[in-house]
Each structure stands twice: as C-alpha cells, then as structure tokens.
Short mmCIF file of C-alpha atoms in Angstrom, two decimals:
data_model
loop_
_atom_site.label_atom_id
_atom_site.label_comp_id
_atom_site.label_asym_id
_atom_site.label_seq_id
_atom_site.Cartn_x
_atom_site.Cartn_y
_atom_site.Cartn_z
CA MET X 1 69.38 156.17 253.78
CA LYS X 2 71.78 156.41 256.70
CA LYS X 3 74.78 158.54 257.39
CA LEU X 4 77.51 157.10 259.56
CA ILE X 5 79.13 159.28 262.20
CA LEU X 6 82.60 158.15 263.10
CA PHE X 7 84.31 159.56 266.14
CA SER X 8 87.64 158.95 267.80
CA VAL X 9 89.04 159.50 271.25
CA LEU X 10 92.16 161.11 272.64
CA LEU X 11 93.00 159.48 275.92
CA PHE X 12 93.39 161.29 279.22
CA LEU X 13 97.19 161.73 279.15
CA ILE X 14 97.84 158.01 278.60
CA ARG X 15 96.57 154.87 276.99
CA PRO X 16 94.64 152.48 279.24
CA GLN X 17 96.87 149.67 280.47
CA SER X 18 96.27 145.99 280.77
CA LEU X 19 96.73 145.16 284.44
CA SER X 20 96.39 141.39 284.20
CA ALA X 21 93.32 140.57 286.28
CA GLN X 22 93.37 143.80 288.26
CA VAL X 23 90.38 146.13 288.09
CA SER X 24 91.53 149.14 286.06
CA ALA X 25 91.83 152.46 287.84
CA CYS X 26 93.83 154.21 285.11
CA PRO X 27 92.62 157.52 283.67
CA THR X 28 90.62 156.79 280.52
CA VAL X 29 87.98 158.24 278.21
CA ASN X 30 85.74 156.06 276.09
CA ALA X 31 83.42 157.65 273.55
CA GLY X 32 81.58 154.41 272.82
CA PRO X 33 80.80 152.76 269.46
CA ASP X 34 80.33 154.50 266.13
CA VAL X 35 76.88 156.02 265.69
CA GLY X 36 74.61 156.19 262.67
CA THR X 37 71.83 158.68 261.85
CA THR X 38 68.90 158.66 259.41
CA CYS X 39 67.56 161.29 257.06
CA GLY X 40 64.58 161.79 259.33
CA SER X 41 66.77 162.12 262.43
CA PRO X 42 69.99 163.84 261.35
CA CYS X 43 71.14 164.67 264.89
CA THR X 44 72.44 162.41 267.67
CA ASN X 45 74.16 162.61 271.05
CA LEU X 46 77.76 161.55 271.57
CA THR X 47 78.63 160.66 275.18
CA ALA X 48 82.09 160.05 276.61
CA THR X 49 82.58 157.80 279.65
CA ILE X 50 85.43 159.23 281.69
CA GLN X 51 87.56 157.95 284.54
CA GLY X 52 89.64 160.95 285.50
CA THR X 53 91.04 162.67 288.55
CA LEU X 54 88.40 163.85 291.01
CA GLN X 55 88.85 165.88 294.15
CA THR X 56 89.32 163.69 297.21
CA ASN X 57 87.15 165.43 299.78
CA THR X 58 84.52 162.67 299.48
CA TYR X 59 84.60 158.98 298.54
CA ALA X 60 82.21 156.21 297.53
CA VAL X 61 82.71 152.57 298.52
CA GLN X 62 82.28 150.12 295.64
CA ASN X 63 82.43 146.34 295.29
CA ILE X 64 85.08 145.13 292.84
CA ALA X 65 86.25 141.72 291.71
CA TYR X 66 88.76 139.99 293.96
CA SER X 67 91.90 140.30 291.82
CA PRO X 68 94.93 141.09 293.99
CA TYR X 69 98.56 141.42 293.03
CA SER X 70 101.08 138.94 294.44
CA TYR X 71 101.02 138.90 298.23
CA THR X 72 104.65 137.78 298.48
CA THR X 73 106.45 140.14 296.06
CA GLY X 74 108.35 143.27 297.04
CA THR X 75 110.31 144.78 299.92
CA PRO X 76 109.74 143.01 303.26
CA VAL X 77 109.08 145.13 306.36
CA LEU X 78 108.29 144.54 310.04
CA ILE X 79 109.81 141.08 309.93
CA ASN X 80 108.70 139.23 313.09
CA ILE X 81 107.76 142.57 314.71
CA ASP X 82 104.36 143.14 316.34
CA ASP X 83 102.45 146.38 317.07
CA THR X 84 104.92 148.67 315.29
CA TRP X 85 104.99 151.23 312.48
CA THR X 86 107.72 151.13 309.85
CA PRO X 87 110.18 153.95 309.35
CA VAL X 88 109.08 156.42 306.67
CA VAL X 89 108.46 154.77 303.28
CA ASN X 90 108.78 156.87 300.11
CA LEU X 91 105.95 156.61 297.62
CA PRO X 92 106.90 156.34 293.92
CA PHE X 93 104.34 159.03 293.01
CA CYS X 94 102.34 161.83 294.58
CA PHE X 95 99.10 160.52 296.09
CA GLN X 96 96.20 162.76 297.09
CA PHE X 97 94.17 161.78 300.17
CA PHE X 98 91.38 163.91 301.64
CA GLY X 99 92.61 166.89 299.63
CA ASN X 100 96.26 166.69 300.68
CA ASN X 101 99.18 165.47 298.57
CA TYR X 102 101.62 162.93 299.99
CA THR X 103 104.89 161.39 298.84
CA GLN X 104 105.64 159.43 302.03
CA MET X 105 103.78 157.10 304.40
CA VAL X 106 104.24 154.52 307.15
CA ILE X 107 103.00 150.94 307.31
CA GLY X 108 101.52 149.47 310.49
CA SER X 109 101.77 145.84 311.54
CA ASN X 110 98.04 145.77 312.35
CA GLY X 111 96.82 146.02 308.76
CA LEU X 112 96.85 149.73 307.97
CA ILE X 113 98.94 152.60 306.62
CA SER X 114 99.08 156.26 307.60
CA PHE X 115 100.30 159.48 306.03
CA ASN X 116 101.00 160.79 309.54
CA LEU X 117 104.80 160.49 309.58
CA GLY X 118 104.86 161.16 313.32
CA TYR X 119 103.97 157.49 313.79
CA ALA X 120 107.21 156.33 312.12
CA SER X 121 108.95 153.49 314.00
CA GLY X 122 106.58 153.93 316.92
CA PHE X 123 103.90 151.83 318.60
CA CYS X 124 101.09 150.70 316.30
CA GLN X 125 97.99 150.75 318.47
CA TRP X 126 96.10 147.46 318.61
CA SER X 127 93.31 148.22 321.08
CA PHE X 128 90.26 150.20 319.92
CA VAL X 129 86.53 150.39 320.52
CA ASN X 130 85.23 153.43 318.66
CA PRO X 131 84.17 153.38 314.98
CA ILE X 132 85.71 155.88 312.59
CA PRO X 133 85.76 158.84 312.37
CA THR X 134 87.59 159.16 315.68
CA ASN X 135 90.97 160.44 316.77
CA THR X 136 91.24 157.58 319.28
CA VAL X 137 92.66 155.36 316.51
CA PRO X 138 95.38 156.16 313.94
CA ILE X 139 94.46 159.27 311.95
CA ASN X 140 95.17 160.09 308.30
CA SER X 141 94.99 156.38 307.71
CA ILE X 142 93.80 153.65 305.37
CA MET X 143 92.57 150.54 307.20
CA CYS X 144 92.32 147.42 305.06
CA PRO X 145 91.29 146.19 307.60
CA TYR X 146 92.63 147.45 310.90
CA HIS X 147 92.64 144.63 313.46
CA ASP X 148 95.06 143.08 315.93
CA ILE X 149 97.30 140.74 313.99
CA ASP X 150 100.71 139.46 315.08
CA PRO X 151 103.51 139.15 312.50
CA SER X 152 105.91 138.01 315.25
CA ILE X 153 104.18 134.60 315.25
CA GLY X 154 104.64 132.04 312.51
CA SER X 155 107.32 131.60 309.88
CA SER X 156 104.86 132.23 307.03
CA SER X 157 103.96 135.77 308.17
CA ASP X 158 104.92 138.34 305.53
CA ILE X 159 104.43 142.13 305.11
CA ARG X 160 105.70 143.72 301.88
CA TYR X 161 105.34 146.68 299.54
CA GLN X 162 105.88 146.88 295.78
CA THR X 163 105.33 149.23 292.81
CA TYR X 164 103.73 148.06 289.56
CA GLY X 165 103.05 149.73 286.21
CA THR X 166 104.52 152.79 284.51
CA ALA X 167 103.86 156.51 285.03
CA PRO X 168 101.37 158.04 285.08
CA CYS X 169 99.44 154.87 285.90
CA ARG X 170 101.43 153.10 288.60
CA GLN X 171 100.15 151.12 291.57
CA PHE X 172 101.73 151.08 295.03
CA VAL X 173 100.82 147.83 296.76
CA VAL X 174 101.12 146.89 300.45
CA SER X 175 100.39 143.30 301.45
CA TRP X 176 99.95 141.51 304.76
CA TYR X 177 100.17 137.77 304.08
CA ASN X 178 99.38 134.86 306.41
CA VAL X 179 99.67 137.03 309.51
CA PRO X 180 98.27 135.24 312.59
CA MET X 181 95.47 136.82 314.58
CA TYR X 182 96.67 137.89 318.00
CA SER X 183 96.28 135.72 321.13
CA SER X 184 97.31 132.12 321.60
CA SER X 185 93.78 130.87 321.06
CA CYS X 186 93.65 132.53 317.62
CA ASN X 187 97.21 132.18 316.30
CA SER X 188 96.09 129.44 313.92
CA MET X 189 93.80 131.95 312.16
CA LEU X 190 95.74 133.68 309.36
CA ALA X 191 94.87 137.04 307.81
CA SER X 192 95.88 138.00 304.25
CA GLN X 193 94.98 141.44 302.94
CA GLN X 194 96.24 143.98 300.41
CA LEU X 195 96.08 147.72 299.80
CA VAL X 196 96.52 149.30 296.35
CA LEU X 197 97.08 153.04 295.80
CA HIS X 198 96.55 154.17 292.19
CA GLU X 199 98.54 156.99 290.63
CA SER X 200 96.69 159.90 288.94
CA THR X 201 93.15 158.84 289.89
CA ASN X 202 93.93 158.50 293.64
CA ILE X 203 91.68 155.45 293.80
CA ILE X 204 92.17 153.10 296.76
CA ASP X 205 91.57 149.35 296.40
CA MET X 206 91.45 146.79 299.20
CA TYR X 207 91.63 143.04 298.69
CA ILE X 208 91.07 140.49 301.45
CA SER X 209 91.99 136.87 300.86
CA SER X 210 91.15 135.84 304.40
CA LYS X 211 89.94 137.89 307.37
CA PRO X 212 89.15 135.52 310.27
CA LEU X 213 87.13 136.50 313.33
CA CYS X 214 88.86 136.16 316.70
CA THR X 215 86.19 137.08 319.25
CA GLY X 216 88.48 136.26 322.17
CA TRP X 217 90.67 139.37 321.73
CA ASN X 218 89.73 143.05 321.59
CA GLY X 219 86.12 141.98 321.18
CA GLY X 220 86.90 140.68 317.69
CA LEU X 221 86.65 144.24 316.36
CA ALA X 222 87.94 145.23 312.92
CA THR X 223 87.55 148.31 310.70
CA GLU X 224 87.82 148.55 306.92
CA GLY X 225 87.83 152.20 305.89
CA ILE X 226 89.66 155.50 305.59
CA GLN X 227 89.76 158.63 307.73
CA ASN X 228 91.22 162.10 307.43
CA ALA X 229 94.09 163.83 309.24
CA THR X 230 91.97 165.05 312.16
CA GLY X 231 89.80 161.99 312.68
CA THR X 232 86.67 163.97 311.85
CA VAL X 233 85.70 162.57 308.42
CA ALA X 234 85.71 158.90 307.47
CA PHE X 235 84.29 156.42 304.97
CA SER X 236 83.97 152.73 305.78
CA VAL X 237 82.62 149.52 304.29
CA PRO X 238 79.07 149.05 305.59
CA GLY X 239 79.01 146.64 308.52
CA ARG X 240 82.80 146.76 308.94
CA ASN X 241 83.39 149.73 311.25
CA ALA X 242 84.63 148.54 314.66
CA THR X 243 82.41 145.47 314.40
CA GLN X 244 82.79 141.70 314.36
CA TRP X 245 83.00 140.28 310.85
CA ASN X 246 84.88 137.85 308.65
CA VAL X 247 85.25 137.49 304.89
CA VAL X 248 87.25 135.69 302.19
CA ASN X 249 88.16 136.68 298.61
CA ASP X 250 86.71 140.18 298.87
CA GLY X 251 87.41 143.36 296.89
CA LYS X 252 86.47 146.94 297.78
CA ARG X 253 87.25 150.26 296.05
CA PHE X 254 87.26 153.72 297.63
CA MET X 255 86.53 156.02 294.71
CA PRO X 256 87.01 159.80 295.03
CA THR X 257 83.72 161.54 294.21
CA GLY X 258 84.59 165.25 294.42
CA ALA X 259 84.54 167.79 291.62
CA PRO X 260 86.47 166.88 288.44
CA ASN X 261 90.09 167.99 288.21
CA TYR X 262 89.94 167.73 284.43
CA THR X 263 88.44 169.49 281.42
CA ILE X 264 86.60 168.03 278.43
CA GLN X 265 86.77 169.23 274.84
CA TRP X 266 84.85 167.72 271.93
CA THR X 267 86.12 168.69 268.48
CA GLY X 268 84.41 168.16 265.13
CA PRO X 269 85.35 168.83 261.50
CA SER X 270 84.86 172.59 261.98
CA GLY X 271 86.53 172.87 265.40
CA PRO X 272 85.38 172.80 269.07
CA ILE X 273 81.74 171.83 269.62
CA GLY X 274 81.38 171.36 273.39
CA ASN X 275 83.03 170.87 276.77
CA THR X 276 80.66 168.45 278.51
CA ALA X 277 80.58 164.67 278.50
CA THR X 278 77.59 164.65 276.13
CA VAL X 279 77.30 166.74 272.98
CA ASN X 280 74.67 166.84 270.25
CA VAL X 281 75.88 166.78 266.63
CA CYS X 282 74.10 167.09 263.29
CA PRO X 283 76.56 166.13 260.53
CA THR X 284 75.72 166.37 256.86
CA VAL X 285 78.45 163.92 255.83
CA THR X 286 80.37 161.12 257.50
CA SER X 287 82.38 162.92 260.18
CA THR X 288 84.94 162.23 262.90
CA TYR X 289 84.53 163.68 266.39
CA THR X 290 87.27 163.65 269.02
CA CYS X 291 86.87 163.90 272.79
CA THR X 292 89.97 165.16 274.61
CA VAL X 293 90.18 165.00 278.40
CA THR X 294 92.98 166.92 280.09
CA ASN X 295 93.96 166.62 283.73
#
C-alpha cells in the first residue's frame, strides 16, 4: 500500500518566464515531481531546486547554449565611431556587480561595458597586454570580449542596446554586430557579440556569433571576462584572458556564487517544517507541502 505525497511550490516573487530560446536566468524554485511513500518507509525527503539572488563577490563561468537575442534591435550607439565610450546609459533596473549596485553604465566600442561613469564619452582603450585582473585595462567592466574592433569601418557595423521582459525578470542586452576587426589587413573579419544583464539574479550572459582572430594587430589579444572596480579581482573564460583565440556560436554565463540573498520556508499541513532546500517529511495521509523562497 502506498501513500502519495503531493506538494506545491510558491515561486520566488514571480512565475518563470518563457524567453523564447534564451537560457532562463529568472528567479525560480522547483520542488520536483510528486513523491510516494510505502508503509515500510513512511518518510521521504523533499528537495527544492532554487535559482535565486546570490551575493556577487564571486562568480562561476558556465557553458550555455548559443541563443542570443536579436543583434539588430534597439537603440543604436557609437555610429561609425571608433575607440570611444558612449555617454552615460541608464539601466532599466538595479544591477549588482561585485557587491555594488548600479543603475547606469557606459558602452565601449571595443566590445565591453563599464560601470565606471568616469569613462563616459571618452577614449575607449584598444591596446592592452596584461590579463585581468589589472588596472591597466578598463576597470569595473564586463568584456564580452574586449578586443580592438572598428565600428567606423563598414556600413553593416551596428552597436545597440535593448530591454526585454517584464519586472522583476527583465534583460538588458548590448550587441555589437558585424563590427570589423581593426587594421586594413583584417577589416574583412567581422565580429558579432552580445552581452545580457539579468534583473534580480544579476546573472551575466555572453553570446558570440563570430570572434575572428587578427594576429596582425595588438598581438591578436582578446579577453572575455569581468573585473571589479579596482582591477584586483577578475573572472575570465579559461583560455580567453589576453590570449589569441577565435570562436563561433558560443555562449557563456557568469553566475554569482556568493551567499544566498534569500530565505526558504517549507510549510506542511500543520505549519512550518523547515528552512533548508531539503526537508524530511513523514505524512500519515496524502498531504501538500509548499516551498516558499523570498528574496
């Protein structure tokens, strides 16, 4: 004879969204399938899988499916302008990066953004040698990747930003599309790359449609990674830190891995039963258990 344990889930502030082909970074909690017990084993574990807000002092680099947003949708910036930062761009939501909260940023023509507003409308450095972390390249930045590209060449070159989704699960997307590599010998090589900032979870996604290798300029160096406001802490994609490399149709995720900024509460028929992801229950009748995650 079996007893069936039914349990339900309250989502972390919102329902998970369908993001077309994009890899979800929305806050969610999933308690898994219904569980049954037997008379000989009346107890069982219930485990919730949670994607919530974590502190952003550390990150892990993950491979994700190549599933970018449109490269050619949104507000155009840096039209036919090389080696320059945009004026200040307002973010549609608060984004946490290395423990600090930001509502503004600047976009660089060489494939990166920075939360250092002092760069606004200034020179976007193209020459670099040192791997991150280092304060000899733009600090407080997301490099996706950072390399010398030239949007002043070619009519197809396009840099844009756009917001998708609804609060509290929006995505702020910056795209560099068909931007020629710098130097006359490499202008026929076109780079297309995209950065996605996710609201609430502070996850960073990077998509690369095409990243050519131009060895004839700046040593062919490129960096895909992130570094903090002092240039002392950084996380990069292995093999892509001030090195020569090329790739097509590639996806990477920088996932915060600090302490949780949320609480968990399991509730059963008689009230609260635990505040960890896994709880052990021993029902005597068919019962419903709810996991609530609060940011």
